[in-house]
Short mmCIF file of C-alpha atoms in Angstrom, two decimals:
data_model
loop_
_atom_site.label_atom_id
_atom_site.label_comp_id
_atom_site.label_asym_id
_atom_site.label_seq_id
_atom_site.Cartn_x
_atom_site.Cartn_y
_atom_site.Cartn_z
CA MET A 1 -29.99 11.24 -41.25
CA ALA A 2 -33.00 12.78 -39.47
CA ASN A 3 -35.90 10.40 -39.26
CA PRO A 4 -39.21 12.05 -40.32
CA LYS A 5 -41.15 9.47 -38.30
CA GLU A 6 -39.60 10.80 -35.12
CA CYS A 7 -40.96 14.31 -35.65
CA SER A 8 -44.60 13.46 -36.35
CA VAL A 9 -45.81 14.86 -33.01
CA LYS A 10 -46.43 18.61 -33.02
CA VAL A 11 -45.90 20.54 -29.80
CA PRO A 12 -47.59 23.78 -28.66
CA MET A 13 -45.81 26.88 -29.96
CA GLY A 14 -43.55 28.70 -27.55
CA SER A 15 -44.02 26.22 -24.73
CA PRO A 16 -41.07 24.79 -22.75
CA SER A 17 -41.88 21.48 -24.40
CA THR A 18 -40.97 23.05 -27.77
CA VAL A 19 -37.47 23.69 -26.45
CA GLU A 20 -37.30 20.19 -25.00
CA ALA A 21 -38.55 18.63 -28.24
CA LEU A 22 -35.96 20.51 -30.29
CA ARG A 23 -33.11 19.64 -27.96
CA GLY A 24 -34.23 16.05 -27.63
CA PHE A 25 -34.47 15.46 -31.37
CA HIS A 26 -31.53 13.47 -32.62
CA VAL A 27 -29.84 14.52 -35.84
CA GLU A 28 -27.79 11.68 -37.22
CA PHE A 29 -24.35 12.40 -38.66
CA PRO A 30 -22.06 10.03 -40.60
CA ARG A 31 -19.73 9.57 -37.61
CA ASP A 32 -22.59 8.21 -35.47
CA GLU A 33 -22.37 4.92 -37.30
CA GLU A 34 -18.67 4.62 -36.46
CA VAL A 35 -19.43 5.14 -32.75
CA GLU A 36 -22.30 2.64 -32.83
CA ASN A 37 -20.14 0.02 -34.53
CA ALA A 38 -17.36 0.54 -31.99
CA LEU A 39 -19.84 0.22 -29.13
CA THR A 40 -21.30 -2.94 -30.64
CA ARG A 41 -17.82 -4.51 -30.59
CA LEU A 42 -17.39 -3.34 -27.01
CA VAL A 43 -20.70 -4.94 -26.02
CA ALA A 44 -19.78 -8.20 -27.76
CA GLN A 45 -16.65 -8.38 -25.60
CA MET A 46 -18.81 -8.16 -22.46
CA SER A 47 -20.13 -11.67 -22.89
CA VAL A 48 -16.75 -13.29 -23.60
CA ARG A 49 -15.83 -15.72 -20.84
CA LEU A 50 -12.39 -15.82 -19.28
CA ASP A 51 -12.67 -19.60 -18.93
CA SER A 52 -14.82 -21.18 -21.65
CA ALA A 53 -15.19 -24.34 -19.57
CA MET A 54 -16.96 -22.40 -16.83
CA PRO A 55 -20.44 -20.83 -16.96
CA PRO A 56 -20.66 -17.09 -17.59
CA GLY A 57 -21.00 -14.81 -14.60
CA ALA A 58 -19.11 -12.78 -12.04
CA GLY A 59 -15.52 -13.94 -11.76
CA ASN A 60 -15.53 -15.39 -15.26
CA ARG A 61 -15.42 -12.27 -17.39
CA ASP A 62 -12.70 -11.59 -19.92
CA GLU A 63 -10.78 -8.32 -20.14
CA GLN A 64 -12.97 -5.49 -21.41
CA ASP A 65 -12.49 -2.86 -24.13
CA ALA A 66 -12.58 0.94 -24.18
CA LEU A 67 -13.96 3.46 -26.63
CA LEU A 68 -12.33 6.90 -26.67
CA ILE A 69 -14.17 9.74 -28.44
CA VAL A 70 -12.22 12.98 -28.80
CA GLY A 71 -13.16 16.27 -30.43
CA GLU A 72 -13.40 19.99 -29.82
CA THR A 73 -16.03 21.51 -27.53
CA GLY A 74 -19.53 21.37 -28.98
CA THR A 75 -18.86 18.60 -31.47
CA GLY A 76 -21.47 16.37 -29.82
CA LYS A 77 -19.19 13.71 -28.30
CA THR A 78 -21.08 13.19 -25.06
CA ARG A 79 -24.49 13.23 -26.70
CA THR A 80 -23.46 10.80 -29.42
CA ALA A 81 -21.87 8.42 -26.91
CA GLN A 82 -24.92 8.52 -24.64
CA ARG A 83 -27.24 7.87 -27.56
CA ALA A 84 -25.15 4.92 -28.74
CA ILE A 85 -25.25 3.50 -25.21
CA ARG A 86 -29.02 3.93 -25.13
CA LEU A 87 -29.27 2.02 -28.39
CA CYS A 88 -27.74 -0.96 -26.58
CA LYS A 89 -30.58 -0.74 -24.03
CA LYS A 90 -31.31 -4.46 -24.10
CA VAL A 91 -27.77 -5.25 -23.00
CA PHE A 92 -27.49 -2.53 -20.41
CA GLU A 93 -30.87 -2.80 -18.70
CA ASP A 94 -32.33 -5.63 -16.76
CA GLY A 95 -35.90 -5.84 -18.05
CA GLU A 96 -37.43 -7.08 -14.83
CA LYS A 97 -35.64 -4.90 -12.33
CA LEU A 98 -35.22 -1.90 -14.65
CA GLN A 99 -31.74 -1.71 -13.20
CA LYS A 100 -29.26 0.29 -15.22
CA LYS A 101 -26.00 -1.41 -16.01
CA THR A 102 -24.15 1.72 -17.09
CA ILE A 103 -23.13 4.83 -15.21
CA PHE A 104 -22.12 8.30 -16.38
CA VAL A 105 -19.43 10.19 -14.46
CA LYS A 106 -17.95 13.62 -15.22
CA PHE A 107 -14.30 14.05 -14.27
CA PRO A 108 -13.89 16.43 -11.32
CA SER A 109 -11.98 19.71 -11.56
CA PRO A 110 -9.53 20.01 -9.90
CA PHE A 111 -8.93 16.35 -10.59
CA SER A 112 -8.10 13.84 -7.89
CA SER A 113 -8.30 10.09 -8.07
CA LYS A 114 -10.15 10.00 -4.75
CA GLU A 115 -12.75 12.52 -5.87
CA LEU A 116 -13.31 10.53 -9.05
CA ALA A 117 -13.79 7.35 -7.00
CA ARG A 118 -16.23 9.24 -4.78
CA ARG A 119 -18.21 10.37 -7.83
CA VAL A 120 -18.47 6.79 -9.09
CA LEU A 121 -19.60 5.64 -5.63
CA ASN A 122 -22.14 8.45 -5.52
CA GLN A 123 -23.67 7.15 -8.72
CA LEU A 124 -24.08 3.84 -6.91
CA ASN A 125 -25.83 5.50 -3.94
CA TYR A 126 -22.77 5.32 -1.70
CA SER A 127 -22.20 8.98 -0.79
CA ALA A 128 -18.83 8.68 0.94
CA THR A 129 -16.74 11.75 1.77
CA THR A 130 -13.12 11.85 0.62
CA SER A 131 -11.78 13.27 3.86
CA ASP A 132 -11.89 10.02 5.81
CA GLY A 133 -8.23 9.07 5.43
CA SER A 134 -8.88 6.21 2.98
CA THR A 135 -6.16 5.64 0.40
CA ASP A 136 -6.71 5.71 -3.37
CA SER A 137 -6.43 1.95 -3.62
CA GLU A 138 -8.89 1.37 -0.75
CA LEU A 139 -11.46 3.64 -2.38
CA TRP A 140 -11.05 2.06 -5.82
CA ALA A 141 -11.33 -1.44 -4.33
CA LEU A 142 -14.63 -0.25 -2.85
CA VAL A 143 -15.65 1.09 -6.29
CA VAL A 144 -14.98 -2.30 -7.91
CA TYR A 145 -16.97 -4.07 -5.17
CA HIS A 146 -19.96 -1.78 -5.72
CA LEU A 147 -19.72 -2.06 -9.53
CA GLN A 148 -19.90 -5.83 -9.16
CA GLN A 149 -22.75 -5.72 -6.62
CA HIS A 150 -24.77 -3.47 -8.96
CA ASP A 151 -23.86 -5.53 -12.03
CA ILE A 152 -22.50 -2.40 -13.77
CA ARG A 153 -20.97 -3.32 -17.12
CA LEU A 154 -19.89 0.06 -18.49
CA ILE A 155 -18.75 3.45 -17.19
CA HIS A 156 -18.89 6.55 -19.38
CA PHE A 157 -16.24 9.03 -18.18
CA ASP A 158 -16.90 12.54 -19.56
CA GLU A 159 -14.64 15.64 -19.59
CA PHE A 160 -11.60 13.38 -19.30
CA GLN A 161 -9.25 16.30 -20.18
CA ARG A 162 -9.70 17.51 -16.60
CA TRP A 163 -6.95 15.08 -15.60
CA LYS A 164 -4.71 18.06 -16.42
CA THR A 165 -6.09 19.88 -13.37
CA ASP A 166 -4.55 17.28 -11.05
CA ARG A 167 -2.67 18.89 -8.15
CA SER A 168 -1.11 15.78 -6.59
CA PRO A 169 1.82 16.60 -4.32
CA GLY A 170 3.82 13.78 -5.91
CA GLY A 171 3.80 15.60 -9.25
CA ARG A 172 1.38 14.78 -11.98
CA LEU A 173 3.68 12.73 -14.14
CA GLY A 174 5.86 11.01 -11.53
CA ARG A 175 5.36 7.35 -10.72
CA GLN A 176 3.55 8.39 -7.55
CA GLY A 177 1.68 11.22 -9.28
CA GLY A 178 -2.04 11.39 -9.93
CA VAL A 179 -1.69 10.72 -13.66
CA PHE A 180 0.22 7.49 -13.11
CA ARG A 181 -2.39 6.37 -10.57
CA LEU A 182 -5.20 7.28 -12.98
CA ALA A 183 -3.58 5.17 -15.70
CA GLU A 184 -3.30 2.27 -13.25
CA THR A 185 -6.93 2.72 -12.22
CA LEU A 186 -8.18 2.61 -15.82
CA ASN A 187 -6.06 -0.48 -16.40
CA ASP A 188 -7.48 -2.19 -13.29
CA LEU A 189 -11.03 -1.35 -14.35
CA LEU A 190 -10.55 -2.85 -17.82
CA VAL A 191 -8.56 -5.96 -17.01
CA GLY A 192 -9.07 -6.47 -13.24
CA ASN A 193 -9.60 -10.00 -11.96
CA VAL A 194 -12.61 -9.22 -9.80
CA TRP A 195 -14.91 -7.33 -12.14
CA PRO A 196 -13.50 -6.08 -15.48
CA ILE A 197 -15.62 -3.27 -16.88
CA ALA A 198 -15.96 -1.59 -20.29
CA LEU A 199 -15.16 2.11 -20.59
CA VAL A 200 -16.44 4.88 -22.85
CA VAL A 201 -14.35 8.03 -22.52
CA THR A 202 -15.17 11.43 -24.03
CA GLY A 203 -13.01 14.55 -23.98
CA LEU A 204 -11.08 17.19 -25.85
CA PRO A 205 -8.34 16.16 -28.35
CA GLU A 206 -5.64 16.56 -25.67
CA VAL A 207 -6.96 13.36 -24.07
CA LYS A 208 -5.09 11.50 -26.80
CA ALA A 209 -1.85 12.66 -25.16
CA PHE A 210 -2.88 10.79 -22.02
CA TRP A 211 -3.54 7.64 -24.03
CA SER A 212 0.00 7.80 -25.42
CA LEU A 213 1.58 7.64 -21.93
CA GLU A 214 3.74 4.59 -21.35
CA ALA A 215 1.64 3.60 -18.33
CA MET A 216 -1.41 3.40 -20.59
CA GLY A 217 0.04 0.68 -22.85
CA GLN A 218 -2.38 -2.02 -21.74
CA VAL A 219 -5.39 0.31 -21.96
CA LYS A 220 -4.31 1.71 -25.33
CA ARG A 221 -4.10 -1.79 -26.75
CA ARG A 222 -7.75 -2.34 -25.85
CA THR A 223 -9.04 1.07 -27.01
CA LYS A 224 -10.81 2.09 -30.20
CA ILE A 225 -10.34 5.83 -30.82
CA VAL A 226 -12.90 7.92 -32.73
CA HIS A 227 -12.00 11.52 -33.58
CA PHE A 228 -14.90 13.93 -34.11
CA GLU A 229 -13.70 16.23 -36.89
CA GLN A 230 -14.97 19.76 -37.44
CA MET A 231 -17.90 20.08 -39.86
CA THR A 232 -17.26 20.10 -43.60
CA GLY A 233 -19.54 20.56 -46.61
CA ALA A 234 -20.49 16.89 -46.20
CA TYR A 235 -22.57 17.92 -43.19
CA CYS A 236 -24.86 20.20 -45.28
CA GLY A 237 -27.31 17.37 -45.95
CA ALA A 238 -27.65 16.47 -42.27
CA MET A 239 -28.07 20.15 -41.34
CA GLY A 240 -30.79 20.56 -43.97
CA GLN A 241 -32.63 17.54 -42.58
CA ALA A 242 -32.26 18.85 -39.05
CA LEU A 243 -33.82 22.16 -40.10
CA ALA A 244 -36.71 20.35 -41.84
CA ALA A 245 -37.35 18.27 -38.71
CA TYR A 246 -37.15 21.26 -36.37
CA ILE A 247 -39.61 23.42 -38.31
CA GLN A 248 -42.00 20.49 -38.53
CA LEU A 249 -41.77 20.03 -34.75
CA ALA A 250 -42.53 23.73 -34.23
CA GLY A 251 -45.25 23.90 -36.90
CA LEU A 252 -43.42 26.44 -39.08
CA THR A 253 -42.81 26.84 -42.81
CA LEU A 254 -39.61 28.12 -44.43
CA ASP A 255 -39.62 31.44 -46.19
CA PHE A 256 -36.34 31.98 -48.04
CA GLU A 257 -34.93 31.14 -51.45
CA LYS A 258 -32.74 28.12 -52.23
CA THR A 259 -29.85 30.30 -53.38
CA TYR A 260 -29.51 31.57 -49.84
CA HIS A 261 -27.34 28.49 -48.99
CA LEU A 262 -28.50 28.40 -45.38
CA GLU A 263 -26.59 25.19 -44.51
CA SER A 264 -23.23 26.58 -45.67
CA ARG A 265 -23.81 29.87 -43.87
CA LEU A 266 -24.78 27.90 -40.76
CA ILE A 267 -21.57 25.86 -40.84
CA PHE A 268 -19.56 29.07 -41.11
CA ALA A 269 -21.58 30.78 -38.35
CA ALA A 270 -21.01 27.80 -36.05
CA ASP A 271 -17.26 27.87 -36.74
CA GLU A 272 -17.64 24.33 -38.16
CA THR A 273 -18.87 22.97 -34.82
CA VAL A 274 -21.88 20.62 -34.85
CA GLY A 275 -23.20 21.45 -31.40
CA ILE A 276 -23.12 25.21 -32.02
CA ALA A 277 -24.78 24.81 -35.44
CA LEU A 278 -27.64 22.90 -33.82
CA GLU A 279 -27.89 25.54 -31.06
CA ILE A 280 -28.19 28.30 -33.70
CA LEU A 281 -30.81 26.30 -35.58
CA GLN A 282 -32.86 25.71 -32.44
CA ALA A 283 -32.59 29.34 -31.31
CA ALA A 284 -33.69 30.54 -34.77
CA VAL A 285 -36.70 28.21 -34.69
CA LEU A 286 -37.65 29.52 -31.24
CA SER A 287 -37.18 33.10 -32.47
CA ALA A 288 -39.62 32.40 -35.32
CA VAL A 289 -42.08 30.82 -32.89
CA GLU A 290 -41.94 33.84 -30.57
CA ARG A 291 -42.31 36.29 -33.49
CA GLY A 292 -45.49 34.52 -34.63
CA GLY A 293 -46.83 34.26 -38.15
CA GLY A 294 -45.92 30.61 -38.69
CA THR A 295 -42.92 31.22 -40.96
CA MET A 296 -39.19 31.12 -40.50
CA THR A 297 -37.09 33.70 -42.34
CA LYS A 298 -33.46 34.85 -42.58
CA ARG A 299 -34.31 37.50 -39.98
CA ASP A 300 -34.51 34.79 -37.35
CA PHE A 301 -30.97 33.59 -38.12
CA ILE A 302 -29.64 37.16 -38.34
CA LYS A 303 -31.12 37.94 -34.93
CA VAL A 304 -29.70 34.81 -33.29
CA TYR A 305 -26.22 35.47 -34.70
CA THR A 306 -26.32 39.14 -33.59
CA ASP A 307 -27.41 38.05 -30.11
CA ARG A 308 -24.50 35.59 -29.91
CA HIS A 309 -21.75 37.84 -31.28
CA GLY A 310 -23.04 41.42 -31.21
CA CYS A 311 -21.45 42.20 -34.59
CA PRO A 312 -22.66 44.70 -37.22
CA LEU A 313 -24.92 43.47 -40.04
CA ALA A 314 -22.10 43.66 -42.60
CA GLU A 315 -20.23 41.00 -40.59
CA ASN A 316 -23.27 38.77 -40.09
CA PRO A 317 -22.99 35.66 -42.32
CA PHE A 318 -26.78 35.33 -42.42
CA HIS A 319 -27.08 38.88 -43.82
CA SER A 320 -23.97 39.61 -45.86
CA ASP A 321 -23.76 38.52 -49.52
CA GLN A 322 -19.99 38.33 -49.10
CA TRP A 323 -20.24 35.99 -46.13
CA LYS A 324 -17.58 33.67 -47.59
CA GLU A 325 -15.02 36.49 -47.22
CA LEU A 326 -15.83 37.10 -43.55
CA VAL A 327 -13.66 36.02 -40.65
CA HIS A 328 -15.49 34.32 -37.79
CA PRO A 329 -15.67 36.66 -34.73
CA ASP A 330 -13.97 34.10 -32.47
CA HIS A 331 -10.94 34.10 -34.78
CA LEU A 332 -11.00 37.90 -34.92
CA LYS A 333 -10.91 38.07 -31.13
CA LEU A 334 -8.03 35.61 -31.05
CA ARG A 335 -6.16 37.64 -33.68
CA ASP A 336 -6.68 40.86 -31.68
CA LEU A 337 -5.50 39.15 -28.52
CA GLU A 338 -2.36 37.83 -30.20
CA ALA A 339 -1.67 41.27 -31.73
CA GLY A 340 -2.07 42.87 -28.31
CA LEU A 341 0.40 40.45 -26.78
CA LYS A 342 3.01 41.07 -29.48
CA ALA A 343 2.67 44.88 -29.58
CA PRO A 344 5.31 46.86 -27.64
CA PRO A 345 3.96 48.64 -24.56
CA GLU A 346 2.69 52.15 -25.29
CA PRO A 347 4.63 54.98 -23.60
CA ASP A 348 2.83 56.60 -20.70
CA VAL A 349 1.86 60.32 -20.66
CA ASN A 350 5.31 61.28 -19.36
CA GLY A 351 7.00 59.61 -22.30
CA ARG A 352 8.42 56.73 -20.28
CA GLY A 353 8.02 53.39 -21.94
CA MET B 1 -18.42 22.06 -6.62
CA ALA B 2 -16.64 19.18 -4.96
CA GLY B 3 -16.67 20.97 -1.63
CA GLY B 4 -20.34 21.71 -2.02
CA ASP B 5 -21.04 18.06 -2.70
CA ALA B 6 -19.11 17.04 0.40
CA ASN B 7 -21.06 19.49 2.55
CA ALA B 8 -24.34 18.28 1.14
CA THR B 9 -23.27 14.72 1.89
CA ARG B 10 -22.54 15.63 5.49
CA LEU B 11 -25.92 17.27 5.88
CA LYS B 12 -28.08 14.52 4.46
CA PRO B 13 -26.48 11.43 2.97
CA ALA B 14 -28.58 9.47 0.50
CA LYS B 15 -30.01 6.07 1.29
CA LEU B 16 -27.64 3.24 0.43
CA ALA B 17 -28.49 0.82 -2.34
CA LEU B 18 -26.92 -2.14 -0.53
CA LEU B 19 -28.85 -2.66 2.69
CA CYS B 20 -29.34 -5.10 5.56
CA GLU B 21 -32.47 -5.84 7.50
CA LEU B 22 -32.41 -4.86 11.18
CA MET B 23 -33.34 -7.97 13.13
CA PRO B 24 -35.80 -7.68 16.06
CA ASP B 25 -33.25 -8.40 18.82
CA GLU B 26 -30.18 -6.90 17.10
CA THR B 27 -28.07 -4.13 18.60
CA THR B 28 -27.49 -0.95 16.61
CA ALA B 29 -23.75 -1.68 16.69
CA SER B 30 -24.23 -5.11 15.13
CA PHE B 31 -26.53 -3.65 12.49
CA VAL B 32 -24.01 -0.97 11.44
CA SER B 33 -21.23 -3.55 11.52
CA ARG B 34 -23.19 -5.70 9.04
CA LEU B 35 -24.12 -2.67 6.95
CA ALA B 36 -20.40 -1.86 6.59
CA ALA B 37 -19.63 -5.41 5.47
CA ARG B 38 -22.59 -5.42 3.09
CA ASN B 39 -21.13 -2.31 1.46
CA GLY B 40 -17.69 -3.83 1.06
CA VAL B 41 -15.99 -1.82 3.82
CA GLY B 42 -13.53 -3.68 6.06
CA SER B 43 -14.62 -2.22 9.38
CA ALA B 44 -17.53 -0.31 10.87
CA ALA B 45 -15.10 2.44 11.97
CA VAL B 46 -14.00 3.17 8.38
CA PHE B 47 -17.58 2.88 7.14
CA CYS B 48 -18.83 5.47 9.63
CA LYS B 49 -15.94 7.79 8.69
CA HIS B 50 -17.08 7.61 5.07
CA PHE B 51 -20.28 9.30 6.19
CA GLY B 52 -18.68 11.86 8.47
CA THR B 53 -19.23 10.24 11.87
CA THR B 54 -17.60 7.64 14.13
CA PHE B 55 -18.63 4.12 15.08
CA ARG B 56 -18.24 5.02 18.75
CA LYS B 57 -20.81 7.79 18.41
CA VAL B 58 -23.16 5.44 16.56
CA CYS B 59 -22.84 2.81 19.30
CA GLU B 60 -23.54 5.35 22.01
CA GLY B 61 -26.61 6.72 20.26
CA ASP B 62 -25.24 10.21 19.49
CA PRO B 63 -28.17 12.10 17.87
CA ARG B 64 -26.23 13.29 14.77
CA ALA B 65 -24.63 9.88 14.22
CA LYS B 66 -28.02 8.25 14.67
CA GLY B 67 -29.47 10.66 12.06
CA ILE B 68 -26.78 9.72 9.56
CA ILE B 69 -27.29 5.98 10.00
CA ALA B 70 -31.05 6.47 9.79
CA ALA B 71 -30.64 8.40 6.52
CA ILE B 72 -28.34 5.86 4.85
CA SER B 73 -30.25 2.80 6.07
CA GLY B 74 -33.78 4.15 5.74
CA LEU B 75 -34.55 3.07 9.32
CA ASP B 76 -36.46 4.99 11.97
CA PRO B 77 -33.97 6.92 14.18
CA GLY B 78 -36.07 5.96 17.22
CA VAL B 79 -35.52 2.26 16.58
CA LEU B 80 -31.78 2.79 16.18
CA SER B 81 -31.68 4.76 19.41
CA ASN B 82 -33.63 2.10 21.28
CA MET B 83 -31.34 -0.73 20.16
CA ALA B 84 -28.13 1.18 20.93
CA VAL B 85 -26.31 0.66 24.26
CA ARG B 86 -26.30 4.26 25.37
CA PRO B 87 -24.25 5.51 28.34
CA LEU B 88 -26.24 7.30 31.03
CA ASP B 89 -24.07 8.59 33.86
CA ARG B 90 -22.34 5.40 35.12
CA LEU B 91 -25.01 3.12 33.72
CA PHE B 92 -26.21 2.10 30.25
CA VAL B 93 -29.63 2.14 28.65
CA HIS B 94 -30.65 -0.45 26.07
CA ASN B 95 -34.12 -1.20 24.74
CA GLY B 96 -35.76 0.54 27.69
CA GLN B 97 -33.64 -1.24 30.29
CA VAL B 98 -31.11 0.42 32.60
CA LEU B 99 -27.99 -1.76 32.91
CA ARG B 100 -24.84 -1.70 35.04
CA LYS B 101 -21.52 -1.50 33.24
CA GLU B 102 -20.16 -4.65 34.87
CA GLY B 103 -23.19 -6.61 33.70
CA LEU B 104 -22.33 -5.98 30.02
CA SER B 105 -19.75 -7.55 27.74
CA ARG B 106 -19.04 -4.80 25.23
CA ARG B 107 -15.33 -5.30 24.63
CA ASP B 108 -15.40 -9.06 24.06
CA VAL B 109 -17.73 -10.46 21.42
CA ARG B 110 -20.02 -13.31 22.53
CA TYR B 111 -22.17 -15.46 20.32
CA CYS B 112 -23.90 -18.79 19.88
CA PRO B 113 -22.46 -20.68 16.85
CA SER B 114 -25.73 -22.50 16.26
CA CYS B 115 -27.64 -19.21 16.07
CA LEU B 116 -25.12 -17.96 13.51
CA ASP B 117 -25.48 -21.21 11.54
CA ASP B 118 -29.24 -20.67 11.57
CA ASP B 119 -28.72 -17.12 10.24
CA LEU B 120 -26.71 -18.46 7.31
CA GLU B 121 -29.19 -21.21 6.54
CA GLN B 122 -32.12 -18.82 6.55
CA SER B 123 -30.44 -16.38 4.20
CA VAL B 124 -30.51 -16.71 0.43
CA ARG B 125 -27.10 -15.08 -0.05
CA ALA B 126 -24.01 -14.97 2.15
CA ASP B 127 -23.05 -11.50 0.85
CA LEU B 128 -26.16 -10.13 2.55
CA VAL B 129 -24.22 -10.61 5.83
CA PRO B 130 -27.02 -12.45 7.64
CA GLN B 131 -25.13 -13.30 10.87
CA TYR B 132 -25.99 -10.73 13.52
CA GLY B 133 -25.28 -9.96 17.16
CA ARG B 134 -28.17 -10.53 19.56
CA SER B 135 -28.50 -7.97 22.34
CA GLN B 136 -28.88 -10.69 24.97
CA TRP B 137 -25.34 -11.91 24.21
CA LEU B 138 -24.13 -8.66 25.75
CA PHE B 139 -25.37 -9.71 29.19
CA VAL B 140 -22.53 -11.32 31.20
CA ILE B 141 -24.99 -13.26 33.27
CA LEU B 142 -26.09 -15.25 30.21
CA ALA B 143 -23.65 -18.15 29.76
CA ARG B 144 -25.69 -20.41 27.49
CA CYS B 145 -27.82 -19.79 24.45
CA PRO B 146 -31.50 -19.80 25.50
CA HIS B 147 -32.46 -21.42 22.17
CA HIS B 148 -29.75 -24.05 21.71
CA SER B 149 -28.63 -24.47 25.34
CA GLU B 150 -25.01 -24.53 24.33
CA PRO B 151 -22.29 -22.36 25.87
CA LEU B 152 -21.76 -19.00 24.26
CA ARG B 153 -18.41 -18.54 22.57
CA THR B 154 -16.27 -15.50 23.21
CA ILE B 155 -13.87 -13.65 20.96
CA PHE B 156 -11.58 -11.92 23.43
CA ASN B 157 -10.59 -8.42 22.55
CA PRO B 158 -7.75 -7.51 24.95
CA ARG B 159 -6.55 -4.51 22.94
CA SER B 160 -10.04 -3.02 22.67
CA GLU B 161 -9.82 -3.00 18.89
CA HIS B 162 -13.00 -2.69 16.90
CA ILE B 163 -15.19 -2.72 19.99
CA GLU B 164 -18.74 -3.84 19.13
CA ASP B 165 -17.81 -4.40 15.46
CA PHE B 166 -19.49 -7.81 15.42
CA THR B 167 -18.87 -8.75 11.76
CA TRP B 168 -15.23 -7.62 11.86
CA HIS B 169 -14.56 -9.94 14.82
CA LEU B 170 -16.32 -12.90 13.19
CA ARG B 171 -14.19 -12.46 10.08
CA ASN B 172 -10.85 -11.66 11.66
CA ARG B 173 -10.61 -13.32 15.06
CA THR B 174 -10.58 -16.88 16.38
CA PRO B 175 -13.21 -17.65 19.04
CA SER B 176 -12.76 -19.68 22.20
CA THR B 177 -15.35 -21.35 24.38
CA ARG B 178 -15.90 -20.01 27.85
CA LEU B 179 -17.35 -22.74 30.01
CA PRO B 180 -20.30 -21.88 32.20
#
C-alpha cells in the first residue's frame, strides 16, 4: 500500500517537479509482493557455487534462474520489475565503485538476435555495429565476455513479445530460425559455463507461447512466471491510497462525496488497467493544480476522461449516474470495427455491389 | 530506430569501458591490437570492423579511422597519429621520423621475450593485455634488445595475415629466433 512517509515532501504547484513527483511515487499493489519474493529467490541463486569445494567467483557460479512477468499493456510490469530490482540494491551495486550489476535492454523491432546482442553490448559501452559480418554466436560470445568483465549478474529484457517481429530468412520457427537461436541464447545465458546470468523478462501475455516452445525446456524449468491480471475490486483500496498520496504531494484537498465511488469509476475508466488508472489519476491531479483553488473535484476527472476519449458527458463514467451500464469506448470501437468487417459491401451509386 | 542507432554509432562511437594504457614507445597498431584483445575480440581486424573502420586504415593513420579509435579509447588523435606508421609516397613516417620501407619489419612480428615478461610482471592482471609492441622492434637494423641485449625473436608471417596485429600473433603463432 502507499506509504504516507514517502509523500511528506510538498512540491511547488504546477511545476515540472510536480509531474515528476507524481510519476515517481510508487503505489504498491498485492502482486508486488509476489514479484519481490520471486526476485529474492533469484538473487539467492546468484551466490550458489557450482563446486562447493571451490571459493565463490567467476567460473564457479551455478546455473541461474529467470523471472517472467506477463500482462497486458499498461499493467505496470516493467515498472514493478525495475522497482523490485532496485530493492535488491545491495546485491546489484558495488558500494565502492558504484558499479551497476544489472542492465535493462528493450527487445528491438524488427527483432534480430544480432541487434539484441548489439543492444546488450551498447549497455556495456561497446557500441559495435551489426553490419560487420560477425555471426550470431560470435556476437553472443562477446556479450558473455563483457557481462563477465563488468560483473553483470542480471539482465532485464523488456518488450519480449517483439520476438514475433523476427524476419530471419531461415524462417522464424525452423531450427535455423531466429526464434530457435533466441531460445538457445537464453539457455546459454542462464546455464552457460563461462558466466551464467539471471534473467528478468517482461512482455505481453503472448510471451508465454514462446516459453512453451520445445527449445525452451531448460529455460522453462528454471523460470518463475508471474501473470499481471487486470484490475478487480480488490484494487480499490490501493487506488484510494494512491489518490490520497497524490493530492498530498500536490497540496490539494478532495471535494466530492463518498457515495461517488471514485475508485470503482476509475477502474472502469481505465478499462481495468493499472497503468492507465494511475495516468488518469495523475492527469486529474495536474488538472486541479492548473485550475487553482486548492481542491480536486469530479470536474477534473470528467475533463481528463473527455480529453482521452472525446465522448459525450452521458458516456463519461465520471459524470454519468448510470456509469455501470456504460461500455468502455475502446470496446465500442472494437465492436464497430468488427461490425464493419462483417457487413456486406454497400452497393455503389450505379447499383453494382 | 535501429538504423538510426547504427548511424549515430558510425558518427561518434562512445568511449569503451574496457581500456588499455598506451605505452610511451608503443605503436598505434600494437595499441589497437591490445584494445581488441582487452575487449574480447579475436583480432584487431574484426574489432575495427565493429566500429565501422578497418585495421589497415588505423595502422596507416587514416584521419577518420584515427578519429574512431580516439573516440573509443579516449586518447588524443594527435598521439595516435604520431605513433602510427604512416605511408608517405614511397616512405613511412613514424613519431616524427621518415623511414624507408626496406628498413621496417611490418609483416613479421619481432619482439624481446624478456621485455614481454617484464610487461606481465609489472601488470596486476593478465586480462589487461599488458604485453605491447615497441616501435623500435619495427626497425630491421635492430637485432638485439637494447635493454636485455638478447636477440629479438621473430614470428614470421609469410601469408601476410593479421599484419601488425601484435597480440593476435603472440597468441596464435610460434616464434623463432633470428640470430644476429
